[in-house]
Amino acid sequence: QVQLVESGGGSVQAGGSLRLSCAASGYTFSSHSMAWFRQAPGKEREGVASILRRGGDTYLDYADSVKGRFIVSQDNAKNTVYLQMNSLKPEDTAMYYCAASMGYVVRPLSSAAYNYWGQGTQVTVSS
């Protein structure tokens, strides 16, 4: 049974940093693509960062809104994906979700590519 559990959310002032974690279980972690998404109230879910695994290689991708500020990484030994968020802005406030794909991913920042989702962790950035 695939399970994704996020942690690390919280409240921070603008300019601050947070690191989110997503612990995965129930599948071969190193073989499948993963991503972070976020959803603010009244807005659509947005792909933030992804780890695309294809043909033994790994590719990282970021939404334009977070490039240069967020870093996605993985620890295969711990079956965990991280999202380091720096220089946070009030517009980064959202529920953050990690997601895993058991199939072939074409658009790594599209929610349609992912089969499994965590429960989310709230990030609130105050000005």
PDB file of N, CA and C in Angstrom, residues 3-98:
ATOM      1  N   GLN A   3       1.985   4.878   0.588  1.00  0.00           N
ATOM      2  CA  GLN A   3       1.659   5.891   1.586  1.00  0.00           C
ATOM      3  C   GLN A   3       2.674   7.023   1.488  1.00  0.00           C
ATOM      4  N   LEU A   4       2.162   8.255   1.530  1.00  0.00           N
ATOM      5  CA  LEU A   4       2.997   9.451   1.504  1.00  0.00           C
ATOM      6  C   LEU A   4       2.611  10.309   2.704  1.00  0.00           C
ATOM      7  N   VAL A   5       3.605  10.686   3.500  1.00  0.00           N
ATOM      8  CA  VAL A   5       3.329  11.463   4.689  1.00  0.00           C
ATOM      9  C   VAL A   5       4.214  12.702   4.697  1.00  0.00           C
ATOM     10  N   GLU A   6       3.585  13.871   4.596  1.00  0.00           N
ATOM     11  CA  GLU A   6       4.322  15.136   4.612  1.00  0.00           C
ATOM     12  C   GLU A   6       4.485  15.651   6.038  1.00  0.00           C
ATOM     13  N   SER A   7       5.534  16.423   6.217  1.00  0.00           N
ATOM     14  CA  SER A   7       5.751  17.106   7.491  1.00  0.00           C
ATOM     15  C   SER A   7       6.624  18.328   7.233  1.00  0.00           C
ATOM     16  N   GLY A   8       6.713  19.190   8.233  1.00  0.00           N
ATOM     17  CA  GLY A   8       7.601  20.335   8.135  1.00  0.00           C
ATOM     18  C   GLY A   8       6.940  21.666   7.867  1.00  0.00           C
ATOM     19  N   GLY A   9       5.637  21.661   7.651  1.00  0.00           N
ATOM     20  CA  GLY A   9       4.961  22.930   7.431  1.00  0.00           C
ATOM     21  C   GLY A   9       4.914  23.768   8.698  1.00  0.00           C
ATOM     22  N   GLY A  10       4.464  25.003   8.548  1.00  0.00           N
ATOM     23  CA  GLY A  10       4.360  25.884   9.701  1.00  0.00           C
ATOM     24  C   GLY A  10       4.171  27.314   9.268  1.00  0.00           C
ATOM     25  N   SER A  11       4.342  28.208  10.214  1.00  0.00           N
ATOM     26  CA  SER A  11       4.199  29.638   9.955  1.00  0.00           C
ATOM     27  C   SER A  11       5.562  30.301  10.017  1.00  0.00           C
ATOM     28  N   VAL A  12       5.802  31.193   9.081  1.00  0.00           N
ATOM     29  CA  VAL A  12       7.096  31.865   9.008  1.00  0.00           C
ATOM     30  C   VAL A  12       6.884  33.262   8.452  1.00  0.00           C
ATOM     31  N   GLN A  13       7.778  34.154   8.771  1.00  0.00           N
ATOM     32  CA  GLN A  13       7.705  35.502   8.211  1.00  0.00           C
ATOM     33  C   GLN A  13       8.318  35.523   6.812  1.00  0.00           C
ATOM     34  N   ALA A  14       7.902  36.487   6.048  1.00  0.00           N
ATOM     35  CA  ALA A  14       8.445  36.658   4.704  1.00  0.00           C
ATOM     36  C   ALA A  14       9.961  36.763   4.761  1.00  0.00           C
ATOM     37  N   GLY A  15      10.606  36.075   3.814  1.00  0.00           N
ATOM     38  CA  GLY A  15      12.056  36.035   3.797  1.00  0.00           C
ATOM     39  C   GLY A  15      12.641  34.831   4.516  1.00  0.00           C
ATOM     40  N   GLY A  16      11.806  34.142   5.279  1.00  0.00           N
ATOM     41  CA  GLY A  16      12.260  32.989   6.029  1.00  0.00           C
ATOM     42  C   GLY A  16      12.315  31.720   5.195  1.00  0.00           C
ATOM     43  N   SER A  17      12.641  30.626   5.877  1.00  0.00           N
ATOM     44  CA  SER A  17      12.801  29.335   5.205  1.00  0.00           C
ATOM     45  C   SER A  17      12.066  28.230   5.950  1.00  0.00           C
ATOM     46  N   LEU A  18      11.675  27.222   5.202  1.00  0.00           N
ATOM     47  CA  LEU A  18      11.109  26.002   5.761  1.00  0.00           C
ATOM     48  C   LEU A  18      11.586  24.836   4.913  1.00  0.00           C
ATOM     49  N   ARG A  19      11.665  23.658   5.525  1.00  0.00           N
ATOM     50  CA  ARG A  19      11.958  22.456   4.768  1.00  0.00           C
ATOM     51  C   ARG A  19      10.841  21.445   4.990  1.00  0.00           C
ATOM     52  N   LEU A  20      10.210  21.071   3.906  1.00  0.00           N
ATOM     53  CA  LEU A  20       9.173  20.054   3.948  1.00  0.00           C
ATOM     54  C   LEU A  20       9.780  18.691   3.654  1.00  0.00           C
ATOM     55  N   SER A  21       9.204  17.672   4.286  1.00  0.00           N
ATOM     56  CA  SER A  21       9.626  16.301   4.048  1.00  0.00           C
ATOM     57  C   SER A  21       8.426  15.473   3.618  1.00  0.00           C
ATOM     58  N   CYS A  22       8.685  14.478   2.795  1.00  0.00           N
ATOM     59  CA  CYS A  22       7.642  13.545   2.384  1.00  0.00           C
ATOM     60  C   CYS A  22       8.223  12.139   2.484  1.00  0.00           C
ATOM     61  N   ALA A  23       7.746  11.394   3.462  1.00  0.00           N
ATOM     62  CA  ALA A  23       8.207  10.026   3.665  1.00  0.00           C
ATOM     63  C   ALA A  23       7.304   9.085   2.890  1.00  0.00           C
ATOM     64  N   ALA A  24       7.906   8.275   2.026  1.00  0.00           N
ATOM     65  CA  ALA A  24       7.150   7.371   1.161  1.00  0.00           C
ATOM     66  C   ALA A  24       7.341   5.927   1.601  1.00  0.00           C
ATOM     67  N   SER A  25       6.306   5.132   1.401  1.00  0.00           N
ATOM     68  CA  SER A  25       6.391   3.710   1.706  1.00  0.00           C
ATOM     69  C   SER A  25       5.437   2.937   0.808  1.00  0.00           C
ATOM     70  N   GLY A  26       5.671   1.633   0.701  1.00  0.00           N
ATOM     71  CA  GLY A  26       4.772   0.775  -0.055  1.00  0.00           C
ATOM     72  C   GLY A  26       5.124   0.585  -1.512  1.00  0.00           C
ATOM     73  N   TYR A  27       6.242   1.145  -1.950  1.00  0.00           N
ATOM     74  CA  TYR A  27       6.668   0.957  -3.338  1.00  0.00           C
ATOM     75  C   TYR A  27       8.163   1.213  -3.427  1.00  0.00           C
ATOM     76  N   THR A  28       8.720   0.941  -4.615  1.00  0.00           N
ATOM     77  CA  THR A  28      10.154   1.130  -4.820  1.00  0.00           C
ATOM     78  C   THR A  28      10.422   2.606  -5.069  1.00  0.00           C
ATOM     79  N   PHE A  29      10.815   3.280  -4.027  1.00  0.00           N
ATOM     80  CA  PHE A  29      10.933   4.742  -4.026  1.00  0.00           C
ATOM     81  C   PHE A  29      11.810   5.257  -5.153  1.00  0.00           C
ATOM     82  N   SER A  30      12.958   4.653  -5.356  1.00  0.00           N
ATOM     83  CA  SER A  30      13.942   5.202  -6.294  1.00  0.00           C
ATOM     84  C   SER A  30      13.559   5.014  -7.749  1.00  0.00           C
ATOM     85  N   SER A  31      12.468   4.305  -8.020  1.00  0.00           N
ATOM     86  CA  SER A  31      12.093   4.009  -9.407  1.00  0.00           C
ATOM     87  C   SER A  31      10.963   4.880  -9.930  1.00  0.00           C
ATOM     88  N   HIS A  32      10.400   5.713  -9.098  1.00  0.00           N
ATOM     89  CA  HIS A  32       9.191   6.427  -9.492  1.00  0.00           C
ATOM     90  C   HIS A  32       9.329   7.932  -9.289  1.00  0.00           C
ATOM     91  N   SER A  33       8.698   8.669 -10.187  1.00  0.00           N
ATOM     92  CA  SER A  33       8.737  10.126 -10.131  1.00  0.00           C
ATOM     93  C   SER A  33       7.884  10.652  -8.988  1.00  0.00           C
ATOM     94  N   MET A  34       8.316  11.777  -8.460  1.00  0.00           N
ATOM     95  CA  MET A  34       7.575  12.423  -7.373  1.00  0.00           C
ATOM     96  C   MET A  34       7.548  13.920  -7.600  1.00  0.00           C
ATOM     97  N   ALA A  35       6.639  14.569  -6.911  1.00  0.00           N
ATOM     98  CA  ALA A  35       6.521  16.011  -7.075  1.00  0.00           C
ATOM     99  C   ALA A  35       5.896  16.637  -5.847  1.00  0.00           C
ATOM    100  N   TRP A  36       6.096  17.936  -5.738  1.00  0.00           N
ATOM    101  CA  TRP A  36       5.426  18.750  -4.725  1.00  0.00           C
ATOM    102  C   TRP A  36       4.426  19.659  -5.432  1.00  0.00           C
ATOM    103  N   PHE A  37       3.247  19.741  -4.842  1.00  0.00           N
ATOM    104  CA  PHE A  37       2.211  20.637  -5.331  1.00  0.00           C
ATOM    105  C   PHE A  37       1.756  21.521  -4.177  1.00  0.00           C
ATOM    106  N   ARG A  38       1.064  22.581  -4.531  1.00  0.00           N
ATOM    107  CA  ARG A  38       0.466  23.419  -3.498  1.00  0.00           C
ATOM    108  C   ARG A  38      -0.887  23.927  -3.972  1.00  0.00           C
ATOM    109  N   GLN A  39      -1.716  24.211  -2.997  1.00  0.00           N
ATOM    110  CA  GLN A  39      -3.038  24.753  -3.313  1.00  0.00           C
ATOM    111  C   GLN A  39      -3.432  25.760  -2.261  1.00  0.00           C
ATOM    112  N   ALA A  40      -3.656  26.981  -2.727  1.00  0.00           N
ATOM    113  CA  ALA A  40      -4.135  28.044  -1.855  1.00  0.00           C
ATOM    114  C   ALA A  40      -5.654  28.099  -1.943  1.00  0.00           C
ATOM    115  N   PRO A  41      -6.312  28.631  -0.914  1.00  0.00           N
ATOM    116  CA  PRO A  41      -7.784  28.725  -0.935  1.00  0.00           C
ATOM    117  C   PRO A  41      -8.278  29.457  -2.176  1.00  0.00           C
ATOM    118  N   GLY A  42      -9.223  28.840  -2.873  1.00  0.00           N
ATOM    119  CA  GLY A  42      -9.810  29.463  -4.044  1.00  0.00           C
ATOM    120  C   GLY A  42      -8.971  29.369  -5.300  1.00  0.00           C
ATOM    121  N   LYS A  43      -7.846  28.679  -5.218  1.00  0.00           N
ATOM    122  CA  LYS A  43      -6.972  28.567  -6.383  1.00  0.00           C
ATOM    123  C   LYS A  43      -6.793  27.103  -6.779  1.00  0.00           C
ATOM    124  N   GLU A  44      -6.368  26.890  -8.011  1.00  0.00           N
ATOM    125  CA  GLU A  44      -6.120  25.535  -8.484  1.00  0.00           C
ATOM    126  C   GLU A  44      -4.815  24.995  -7.904  1.00  0.00           C
ATOM    127  N   ARG A  45      -4.738  23.676  -7.864  1.00  0.00           N
ATOM    128  CA  ARG A  45      -3.509  23.039  -7.412  1.00  0.00           C
ATOM    129  C   ARG A  45      -2.397  23.329  -8.419  1.00  0.00           C
ATOM    130  N   GLU A  46      -1.235  23.679  -7.907  1.00  0.00           N
ATOM    131  CA  GLU A  46      -0.115  24.100  -8.744  1.00  0.00           C
ATOM    132  C   GLU A  46       1.094  23.205  -8.504  1.00  0.00           C
ATOM    133  N   GLY A  47       1.700  22.738  -9.574  1.00  0.00           N
ATOM    134  CA  GLY A  47       2.935  21.986  -9.444  1.00  0.00           C
ATOM    135  C   GLY A  47       4.075  22.915  -9.091  1.00  0.00           C
ATOM    136  N   VAL A  48       4.833  22.564  -8.064  1.00  0.00           N
ATOM    137  CA  VAL A  48       5.897  23.426  -7.563  1.00  0.00           C
ATOM    138  C   VAL A  48       7.273  22.914  -7.973  1.00  0.00           C
ATOM    139  N   ALA A  49       7.506  21.625  -7.733  1.00  0.00           N
ATOM    140  CA  ALA A  49       8.815  21.038  -8.031  1.00  0.00           C
ATOM    141  C   ALA A  49       8.632  19.543  -8.260  1.00  0.00           C
ATOM    142  N   SER A  50       9.479  18.978  -9.100  1.00  0.00           N
ATOM    143  CA  SER A  50       9.337  17.558  -9.405  1.00  0.00           C
ATOM    144  C   SER A  50      10.692  16.887  -9.534  1.00  0.00           C
ATOM    145  N   ILE A  51      10.661  15.589  -9.268  1.00  0.00           N
ATOM    146  CA  ILE A  51      11.808  14.714  -9.511  1.00  0.00           C
ATOM    147  C   ILE A  51      11.324  13.665 -10.502  1.00  0.00           C
ATOM    148  N   LEU A  52      11.784  13.807 -11.731  1.00  0.00           N
ATOM    149  CA  LEU A  52      11.360  12.903 -12.793  1.00  0.00           C
ATOM    150  C   LEU A  52      12.419  11.826 -12.968  1.00  0.00           C
ATOM    151  N   ARG A  53      12.002  10.597 -12.857  1.00  0.00           N
ATOM    152  CA  ARG A  53      12.939   9.486 -13.021  1.00  0.00           C
ATOM    153  C   ARG A  53      12.616   8.811 -14.351  1.00  0.00           C
ATOM    154  N   ARG A  54      13.619   8.733 -15.210  1.00  0.00           N
ATOM    155  CA  ARG A  54      13.392   8.160 -16.530  1.00  0.00           C
ATOM    156  C   ARG A  54      14.679   7.528 -17.029  1.00  0.00           C
ATOM    157  N   GLY A  55      14.614   6.247 -17.344  1.00  0.00           N
ATOM    158  CA  GLY A  55      15.754   5.548 -17.904  1.00  0.00           C
ATOM    159  C   GLY A  55      16.983   5.573 -17.032  1.00  0.00           C
ATOM    160  N   GLY A  56      16.785   5.531 -15.728  1.00  0.00           N
ATOM    161  CA  GLY A  56      17.909   5.538 -14.809  1.00  0.00           C
ATOM    162  C   GLY A  56      18.426   6.917 -14.473  1.00  0.00           C
ATOM    163  N   ASP A  57      17.925   7.941 -15.174  1.00  0.00           N
ATOM    164  CA  ASP A  57      18.335   9.318 -14.905  1.00  0.00           C
ATOM    165  C   ASP A  57      17.268  10.044 -14.089  1.00  0.00           C
ATOM    166  N   THR A  58      17.703  11.127 -13.483  1.00  0.00           N
ATOM    167  CA  THR A  58      16.796  11.938 -12.668  1.00  0.00           C
ATOM    168  C   THR A  58      16.834  13.379 -13.161  1.00  0.00           C
ATOM    169  N   TYR A  59      15.660  13.949 -13.332  1.00  0.00           N
ATOM    170  CA  TYR A  59      15.553  15.314 -13.809  1.00  0.00           C
ATOM    171  C   TYR A  59      14.727  16.116 -12.809  1.00  0.00           C
ATOM    172  N   LEU A  60      15.175  17.307 -12.513  1.00  0.00           N
ATOM    173  CA  LEU A  60      14.451  18.198 -11.608  1.00  0.00           C
ATOM    174  C   LEU A  60      13.776  19.302 -12.410  1.00  0.00           C
ATOM    175  N   ASP A  61      12.603  19.699 -11.946  1.00  0.00           N
ATOM    176  CA  ASP A  61      11.889  20.780 -12.613  1.00  0.00           C
ATOM    177  C   ASP A  61      11.193  21.630 -11.558  1.00  0.00           C
ATOM    178  N   TYR A  62      11.039  22.911 -11.866  1.00  0.00           N
ATOM    179  CA  TYR A  62      10.437  23.846 -10.926  1.00  0.00           C
ATOM    180  C   TYR A  62       9.456  24.763 -11.645  1.00  0.00           C
ATOM    181  N   ALA A  63       8.438  25.161 -10.914  1.00  0.00           N
ATOM    182  CA  ALA A  63       7.564  26.213 -11.423  1.00  0.00           C
ATOM    183  C   ALA A  63       8.351  27.520 -11.470  1.00  0.00           C
ATOM    184  N   ASP A  64       8.019  28.363 -12.430  1.00  0.00           N
ATOM    185  CA  ASP A  64       8.734  29.640 -12.553  1.00  0.00           C
ATOM    186  C   ASP A  64       8.637  30.469 -11.280  1.00  0.00           C
ATOM    187  N   SER A  65       7.522  30.342 -10.587  1.00  0.00           N
ATOM    188  CA  SER A  65       7.287  31.159  -9.398  1.00  0.00           C
ATOM    189  C   SER A  65       8.215  30.814  -8.240  1.00  0.00           C
ATOM    190  N   VAL A  66       8.875  29.648  -8.292  1.00  0.00           N
ATOM    191  CA  VAL A  66       9.735  29.241  -7.179  1.00  0.00           C
ATOM    192  C   VAL A  66      11.187  29.015  -7.593  1.00  0.00           C
ATOM    193  N   LYS A  67      11.473  29.139  -8.872  1.00  0.00           N
ATOM    194  CA  LYS A  67      12.846  28.920  -9.340  1.00  0.00           C
ATOM    195  C   LYS A  67      13.802  29.873  -8.636  1.00  0.00           C
ATOM    196  N   GLY A  68      14.928  29.324  -8.195  1.00  0.00           N
ATOM    197  CA  GLY A  68      15.916  30.116  -7.488  1.00  0.00           C
ATOM    198  C   GLY A  68      15.654  30.237  -6.001  1.00  0.00           C
ATOM    199  N   ARG A  69      14.463  29.813  -5.551  1.00  0.00           N
ATOM    200  CA  ARG A  69      14.129  29.896  -4.120  1.00  0.00           C
ATOM    201  C   ARG A  69      13.893  28.530  -3.491  1.00  0.00           C
ATOM    202  N   PHE A  70      13.312  27.609  -4.240  1.00  0.00           N
ATOM    203  CA  PHE A  70      12.986  26.281  -3.722  1.00  0.00           C
ATOM    204  C   PHE A  70      13.952  25.263  -4.321  1.00  0.00           C
ATOM    205  N   ILE A  71      14.257  24.251  -3.516  1.00  0.00           N
ATOM    206  CA  ILE A  71      15.119  23.161  -3.976  1.00  0.00           C
ATOM    207  C   ILE A  71      14.485  21.836  -3.577  1.00  0.00           C
ATOM    208  N   VAL A  72      14.310  20.955  -4.567  1.00  0.00           N
ATOM    209  CA  VAL A  72      13.777  19.625  -4.292  1.00  0.00           C
ATOM    210  C   VAL A  72      14.944  18.649  -4.266  1.00  0.00           C
ATOM    211  N   SER A  73      14.898  17.712  -3.322  1.00  0.00           N
ATOM    212  CA  SER A  73      15.966  16.722  -3.208  1.00  0.00           C
ATOM    213  C   SER A  73      15.379  15.418  -2.693  1.00  0.00           C
ATOM    214  N   GLN A  74      16.192  14.384  -2.699  1.00  0.00           N
ATOM    215  CA  GLN A  74      15.711  13.071  -2.288  1.00  0.00           C
ATOM    216  C   GLN A  74      16.787  12.354  -1.499  1.00  0.00           C
ATOM    217  N   ASP A  75      16.357  11.472  -0.644  1.00  0.00           N
ATOM    218  CA  ASP A  75      17.252  10.584   0.089  1.00  0.00           C
ATOM    219  C   ASP A  75      16.706   9.176  -0.114  1.00  0.00           C
ATOM    220  N   ASN A  76      17.297   8.448  -1.046  1.00  0.00           N
ATOM    221  CA  ASN A  76      16.779   7.116  -1.367  1.00  0.00           C
ATOM    222  C   ASN A  76      16.907   6.157  -0.187  1.00  0.00           C
ATOM    223  N   ALA A  77      17.908   6.358   0.651  1.00  0.00           N
ATOM    224  CA  ALA A  77      18.085   5.477   1.807  1.00  0.00           C
ATOM    225  C   ALA A  77      16.954   5.648   2.813  1.00  0.00           C
ATOM    226  N   LYS A  78      16.372   6.851   2.837  1.00  0.00           N
ATOM    227  CA  LYS A  78      15.288   7.133   3.786  1.00  0.00           C
ATOM    228  C   LYS A  78      13.925   7.146   3.099  1.00  0.00           C
ATOM    229  N   ASN A  79      13.892   6.894   1.802  1.00  0.00           N
ATOM    230  CA  ASN A  79      12.623   6.954   1.052  1.00  0.00           C
ATOM    231  C   ASN A  79      11.900   8.277   1.299  1.00  0.00           C
ATOM    232  N   THR A  80      12.649   9.349   1.216  1.00  0.00           N
ATOM    233  CA  THR A  80      12.103  10.660   1.562  1.00  0.00           C
ATOM    234  C   THR A  80      12.482  11.697   0.511  1.00  0.00           C
ATOM    235  N   VAL A  81      11.518  12.535   0.181  1.00  0.00           N
ATOM    236  CA  VAL A  81      11.732  13.680  -0.693  1.00  0.00           C
ATOM    237  C   VAL A  81      11.591  14.935   0.147  1.00  0.00           C
ATOM    238  N   TYR A  82      12.435  15.912  -0.151  1.00  0.00           N
ATOM    239  CA  TYR A  82      12.435  17.162   0.597  1.00  0.00           C
ATOM    240  C   TYR A  82      12.132  18.329  -0.326  1.00  0.00           C
ATOM    241  N   LEU A  83      11.588  19.370   0.258  1.00  0.00           N
ATOM    242  CA  LEU A  83      11.430  20.637  -0.459  1.00  0.00           C
ATOM    243  C   LEU A  83      11.964  21.733   0.446  1.00  0.00           C
ATOM    244  N   GLN A  84      13.131  22.229   0.119  1.00  0.00           N
ATOM    245  CA  GLN A  84      13.723  23.342   0.849  1.00  0.00           C
ATOM    246  C   GLN A  84      13.178  24.633   0.260  1.00  0.00           C
ATOM    247  N   MET A  85      12.525  25.427   1.085  1.00  0.00           N
ATOM    248  CA  MET A  85      11.892  26.652   0.615  1.00  0.00           C
ATOM    249  C   MET A  85      12.579  27.840   1.279  1.00  0.00           C
ATOM    250  N   ASN A  86      13.205  28.666   0.476  1.00  0.00           N
ATOM    251  CA  ASN A  86      13.933  29.843   0.960  1.00  0.00           C
ATOM    252  C   ASN A  86      13.278  31.114   0.434  1.00  0.00           C
ATOM    253  N   SER A  87      13.605  32.220   1.055  1.00  0.00           N
ATOM    254  CA  SER A  87      13.079  33.529   0.643  1.00  0.00           C
ATOM    255  C   SER A  87      11.572  33.468   0.448  1.00  0.00           C
ATOM    256  N   LEU A  88      10.904  32.916   1.421  1.00  0.00           N
ATOM    257  CA  LEU A  88       9.463  32.718   1.314  1.00  0.00           C
ATOM    258  C   LEU A  88       8.719  34.051   1.222  1.00  0.00           C
ATOM    259  N   LYS A  89       7.644  34.003   0.454  1.00  0.00           N
ATOM    260  CA  LYS A  89       6.806  35.175   0.236  1.00  0.00           C
ATOM    261  C   LYS A  89       5.384  34.876   0.699  1.00  0.00           C
ATOM    262  N   PRO A  90       4.605  35.900   1.014  1.00  0.00           N
ATOM    263  CA  PRO A  90       3.203  35.651   1.417  1.00  0.00           C
ATOM    264  C   PRO A  90       2.439  34.842   0.368  1.00  0.00           C
ATOM    265  N   GLU A  91       2.757  35.021  -0.905  1.00  0.00           N
ATOM    266  CA  GLU A  91       2.054  34.279  -1.952  1.00  0.00           C
ATOM    267  C   GLU A  91       2.438  32.801  -2.006  1.00  0.00           C
ATOM    268  N   ASP A  92       3.395  32.389  -1.199  1.00  0.00           N
ATOM    269  CA  ASP A  92       3.722  30.964  -1.078  1.00  0.00           C
ATOM    270  C   ASP A  92       2.794  30.257  -0.091  1.00  0.00           C
ATOM    271  N   THR A  93       1.970  31.018   0.593  1.00  0.00           N
ATOM    272  CA  THR A  93       1.035  30.439   1.554  1.00  0.00           C
ATOM    273  C   THR A  93       0.079  29.496   0.857  1.00  0.00           C
ATOM    274  N   ALA A  94       0.036  28.251   1.326  1.00  0.00           N
ATOM    275  CA  ALA A  94      -0.804  27.218   0.702  1.00  0.00           C
ATOM    276  C   ALA A  94      -0.673  25.927   1.493  1.00  0.00           C
ATOM    277  N   MET A  95      -1.536  24.983   1.148  1.00  0.00           N
ATOM    278  CA  MET A  95      -1.354  23.608   1.594  1.00  0.00           C
ATOM    279  C   MET A  95      -0.421  22.951   0.586  1.00  0.00           C
ATOM    280  N   TYR A  96       0.619  22.311   1.083  1.00  0.00           N
ATOM    281  CA  TYR A  96       1.596  21.659   0.219  1.00  0.00           C
ATOM    282  C   TYR A  96       1.421  20.141   0.287  1.00  0.00           C
ATOM    283  N   TYR A  97       1.420  19.522  -0.891  1.00  0.00           N
ATOM    284  CA  TYR A  97       1.218  18.088  -1.011  1.00  0.00           C
ATOM    285  C   TYR A  97       2.381  17.462  -1.766  1.00  0.00           C
ATOM    286  N   CYS A  98       2.766  16.267  -1.369  1.00  0.00           N
ATOM    287  CA  CYS A  98       3.659  15.502  -2.222  1.00  0.00           C
ATOM    288  C   CYS A  98       2.849  14.447  -2.947  1.00  0.00           C
TER     289      CYS A  98
END
